[in-house]
Short mmCIF file of C-alpha atoms in Angstrom, two decimals:
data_model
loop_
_atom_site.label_atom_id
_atom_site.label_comp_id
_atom_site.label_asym_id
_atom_site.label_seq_id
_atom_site.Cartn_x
_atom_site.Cartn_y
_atom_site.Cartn_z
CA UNK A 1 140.52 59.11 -117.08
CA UNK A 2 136.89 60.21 -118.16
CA UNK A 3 138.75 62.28 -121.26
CA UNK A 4 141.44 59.01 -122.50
CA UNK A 5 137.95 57.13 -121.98
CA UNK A 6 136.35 59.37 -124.26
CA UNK A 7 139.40 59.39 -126.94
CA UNK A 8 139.07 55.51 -127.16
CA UNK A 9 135.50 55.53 -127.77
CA UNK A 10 136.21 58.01 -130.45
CA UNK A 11 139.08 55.91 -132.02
CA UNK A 12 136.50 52.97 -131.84
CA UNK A 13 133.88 55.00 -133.95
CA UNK A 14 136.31 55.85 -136.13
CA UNK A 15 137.76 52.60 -136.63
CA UNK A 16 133.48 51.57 -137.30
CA UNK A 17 132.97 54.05 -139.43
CA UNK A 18 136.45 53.43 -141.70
CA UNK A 19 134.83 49.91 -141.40
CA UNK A 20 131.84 51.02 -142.98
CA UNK A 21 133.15 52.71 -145.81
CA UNK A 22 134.95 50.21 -146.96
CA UNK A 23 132.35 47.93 -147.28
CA UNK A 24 130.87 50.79 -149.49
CA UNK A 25 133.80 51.18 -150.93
CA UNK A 26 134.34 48.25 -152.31
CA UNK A 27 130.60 47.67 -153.69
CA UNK A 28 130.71 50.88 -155.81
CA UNK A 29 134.41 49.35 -157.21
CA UNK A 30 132.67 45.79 -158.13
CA UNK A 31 129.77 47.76 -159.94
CA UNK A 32 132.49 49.63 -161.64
CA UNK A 33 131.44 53.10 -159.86
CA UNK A 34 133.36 55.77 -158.18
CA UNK A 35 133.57 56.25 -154.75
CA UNK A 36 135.00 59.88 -154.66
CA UNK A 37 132.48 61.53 -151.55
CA UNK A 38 133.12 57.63 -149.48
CA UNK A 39 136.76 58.13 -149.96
CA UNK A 40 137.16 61.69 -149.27
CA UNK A 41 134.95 60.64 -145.57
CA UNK A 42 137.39 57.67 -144.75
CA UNK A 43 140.27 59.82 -145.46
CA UNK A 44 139.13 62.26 -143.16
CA UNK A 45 138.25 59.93 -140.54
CA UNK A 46 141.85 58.40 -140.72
CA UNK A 47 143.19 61.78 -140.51
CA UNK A 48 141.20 62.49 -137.08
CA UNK A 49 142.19 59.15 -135.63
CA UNK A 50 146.06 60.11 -136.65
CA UNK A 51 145.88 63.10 -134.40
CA UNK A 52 144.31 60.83 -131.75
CA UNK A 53 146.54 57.83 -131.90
CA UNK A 54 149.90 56.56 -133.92
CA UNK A 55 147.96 55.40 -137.07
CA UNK A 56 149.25 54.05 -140.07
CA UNK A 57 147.16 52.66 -143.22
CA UNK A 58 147.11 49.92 -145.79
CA UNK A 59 145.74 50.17 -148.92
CA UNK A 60 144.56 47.10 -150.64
CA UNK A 61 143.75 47.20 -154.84
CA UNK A 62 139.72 47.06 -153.87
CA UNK A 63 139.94 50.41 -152.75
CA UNK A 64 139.86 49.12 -149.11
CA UNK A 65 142.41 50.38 -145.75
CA UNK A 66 143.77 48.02 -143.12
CA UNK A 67 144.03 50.64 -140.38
CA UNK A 68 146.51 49.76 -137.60
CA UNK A 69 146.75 52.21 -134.38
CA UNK A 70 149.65 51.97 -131.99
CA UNK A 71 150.27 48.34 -133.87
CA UNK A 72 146.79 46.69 -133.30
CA UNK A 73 144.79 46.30 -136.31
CA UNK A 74 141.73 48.68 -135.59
CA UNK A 75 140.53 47.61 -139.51
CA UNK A 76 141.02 44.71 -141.72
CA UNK A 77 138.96 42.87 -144.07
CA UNK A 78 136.79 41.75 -141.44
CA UNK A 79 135.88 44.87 -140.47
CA UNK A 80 136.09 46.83 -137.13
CA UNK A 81 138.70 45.71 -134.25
CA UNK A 82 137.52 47.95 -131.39
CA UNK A 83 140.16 48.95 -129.38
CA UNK A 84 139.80 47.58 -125.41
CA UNK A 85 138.58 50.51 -122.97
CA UNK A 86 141.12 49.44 -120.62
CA UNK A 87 144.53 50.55 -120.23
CA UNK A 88 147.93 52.04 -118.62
CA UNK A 89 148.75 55.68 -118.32
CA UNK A 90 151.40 55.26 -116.90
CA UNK A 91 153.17 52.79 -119.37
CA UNK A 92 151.42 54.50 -122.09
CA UNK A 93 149.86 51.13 -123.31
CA UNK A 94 146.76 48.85 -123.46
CA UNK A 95 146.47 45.21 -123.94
CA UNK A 96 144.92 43.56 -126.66
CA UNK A 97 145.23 39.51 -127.43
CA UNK A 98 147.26 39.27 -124.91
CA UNK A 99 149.45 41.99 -126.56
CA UNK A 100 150.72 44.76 -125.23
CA UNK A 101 150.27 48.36 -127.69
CA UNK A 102 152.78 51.27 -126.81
CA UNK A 103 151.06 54.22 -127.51
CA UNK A 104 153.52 56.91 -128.68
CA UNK A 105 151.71 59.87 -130.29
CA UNK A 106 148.66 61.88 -130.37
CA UNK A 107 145.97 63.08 -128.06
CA UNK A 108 146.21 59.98 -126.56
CA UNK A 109 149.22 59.74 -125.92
CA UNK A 110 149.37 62.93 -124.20
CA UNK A 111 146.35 62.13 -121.96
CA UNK A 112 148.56 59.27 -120.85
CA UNK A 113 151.21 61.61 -119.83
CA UNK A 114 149.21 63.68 -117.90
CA UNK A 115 147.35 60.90 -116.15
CA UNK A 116 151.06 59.24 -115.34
CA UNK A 117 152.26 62.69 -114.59
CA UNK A 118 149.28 63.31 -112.09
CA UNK A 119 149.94 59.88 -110.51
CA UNK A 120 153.70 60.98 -109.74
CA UNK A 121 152.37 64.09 -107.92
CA UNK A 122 149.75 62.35 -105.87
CA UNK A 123 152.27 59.94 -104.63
CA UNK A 124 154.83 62.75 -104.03
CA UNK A 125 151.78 64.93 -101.86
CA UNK A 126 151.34 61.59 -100.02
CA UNK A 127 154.58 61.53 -98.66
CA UNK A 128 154.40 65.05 -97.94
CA UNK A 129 151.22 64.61 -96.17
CA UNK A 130 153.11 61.58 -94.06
CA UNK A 131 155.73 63.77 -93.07
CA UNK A 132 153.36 66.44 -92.00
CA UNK A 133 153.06 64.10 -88.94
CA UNK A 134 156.13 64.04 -87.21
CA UNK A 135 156.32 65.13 -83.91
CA UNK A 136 156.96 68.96 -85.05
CA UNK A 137 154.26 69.07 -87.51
CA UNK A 138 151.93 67.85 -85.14
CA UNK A 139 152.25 70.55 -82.78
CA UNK A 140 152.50 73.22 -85.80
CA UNK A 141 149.50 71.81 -87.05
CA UNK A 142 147.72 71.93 -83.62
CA UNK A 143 146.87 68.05 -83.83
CA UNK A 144 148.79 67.64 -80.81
CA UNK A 145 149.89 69.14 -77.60
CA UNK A 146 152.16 68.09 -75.07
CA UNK A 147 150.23 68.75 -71.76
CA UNK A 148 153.22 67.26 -69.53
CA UNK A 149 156.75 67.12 -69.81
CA UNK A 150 158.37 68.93 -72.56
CA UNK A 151 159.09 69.02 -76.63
CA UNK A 152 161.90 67.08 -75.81
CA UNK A 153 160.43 64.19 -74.21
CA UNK A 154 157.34 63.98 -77.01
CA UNK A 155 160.19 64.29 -79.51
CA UNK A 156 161.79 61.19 -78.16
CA UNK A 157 158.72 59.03 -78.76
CA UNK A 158 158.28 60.28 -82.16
CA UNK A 159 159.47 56.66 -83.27
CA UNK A 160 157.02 54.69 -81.01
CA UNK A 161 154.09 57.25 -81.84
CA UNK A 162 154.82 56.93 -85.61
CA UNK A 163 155.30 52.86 -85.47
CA UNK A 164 151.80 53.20 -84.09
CA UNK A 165 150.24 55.52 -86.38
CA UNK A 166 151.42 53.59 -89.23
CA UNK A 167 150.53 50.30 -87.63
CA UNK A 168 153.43 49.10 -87.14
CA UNK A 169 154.85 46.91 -84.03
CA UNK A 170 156.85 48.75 -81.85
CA UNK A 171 159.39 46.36 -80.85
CA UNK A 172 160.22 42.72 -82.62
CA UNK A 173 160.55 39.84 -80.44
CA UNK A 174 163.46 38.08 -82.48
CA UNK A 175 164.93 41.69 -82.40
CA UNK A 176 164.70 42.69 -78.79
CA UNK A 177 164.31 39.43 -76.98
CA UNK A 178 165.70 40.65 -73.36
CA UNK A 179 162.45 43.07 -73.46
CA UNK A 180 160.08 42.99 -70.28
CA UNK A 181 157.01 42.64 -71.20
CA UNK A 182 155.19 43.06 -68.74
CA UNK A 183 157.07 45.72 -67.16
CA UNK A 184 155.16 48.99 -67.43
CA UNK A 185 156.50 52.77 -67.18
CA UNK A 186 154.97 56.36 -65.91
CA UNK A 187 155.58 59.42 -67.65
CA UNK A 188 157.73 60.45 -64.38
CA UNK A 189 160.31 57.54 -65.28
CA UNK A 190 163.75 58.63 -66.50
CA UNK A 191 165.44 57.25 -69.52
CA UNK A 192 167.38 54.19 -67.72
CA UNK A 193 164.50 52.96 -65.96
CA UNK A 194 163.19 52.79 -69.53
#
């Protein structure tokens, strides 16, 4: 997130500096003057932020730019909208008012991929790593041993043993009402006593 976080505070002093030359801009056109060198900067800024974000401009007769990126007004009249430092890689959007900005292009918008795309893999290795901890890959993994009995009777517990290494209850009253519960069992019990 450290390099979308970086992007955005680019687009932002972007969007300040397009800001800025407006403002200049638009003095040297009152006076009359020509603002070749000030244009020449924002047009290069609003080419940067283009391959950073969607970005499209509007040009006003004072020699001004609206800039809008992914649909929220970065620069108007007013001067600089920064864009908000929070957002969604995964939906590829931020918020902004209360509105919701899809962003579809640039470096951003590749950042977001990745991030979303590194998201889906860490949940995918998670349930890898869950299933790592069955009854087999316990014993492959040397994070258990079965010191009595055999494979096949630590194989049949695998549901209680993974009920309680989840956290989860091992029986449900409403389910399994008939259940004895204060009846306890050795490990020499057989199957019908249990």
């Amino acid at each position: 997130t450290k390099a979308a976080d970086a992007v955005v505070q680019r687009i932002n002093q972007l969007g300040a500096s397009v800001a800025g030359l407006n403002t200049q801009i638009q003095q040297f056109a009152a006076t009359g003057g020509h603002a070749n060198d000030l244009m020449d900067q924002r047009d290069a800024a609003v080419r940067e932020l283009s391959s950073l974000i969607d970005t499209k401009v509007e040009r006003f007769q004072d020699g001004s730019y609206a800039v809008y990126v992914a649909g929220h007004t970065l620069v108007d009249n007013a001067g600089a909208r920064p864009m908000p430092a929070t957002y969604d890689p995964v939906a590829s959007s931020f918020t902004a008012s209360g509105i919701t900005h899809t962003v579809r292009n640039g470096e951003l918008a590749g950042l977001f991929q990745s991030l979303a795309a590194v998201d889906s893999q860490r949940a995918q290795l998670d349930a890898f790593a869950n299933e790592l901890r069955t009854c087999f890959g316990l014993l492959y993994a040397g994070m258990a041993d079965v010191s009595r009995g055999d494979f096949g009777w630590f194989e049949r517990w695998e549901p209680a043993l993974r009920a309680l290494y989840h956290g989860r209850p091992i029986l449900s009253l409403e389910r399994d009402a008939a259940v004895d519960l204060t009846r306890s069992f050795t490990l020499d019990d057989g199957d019908d006593a249990m």
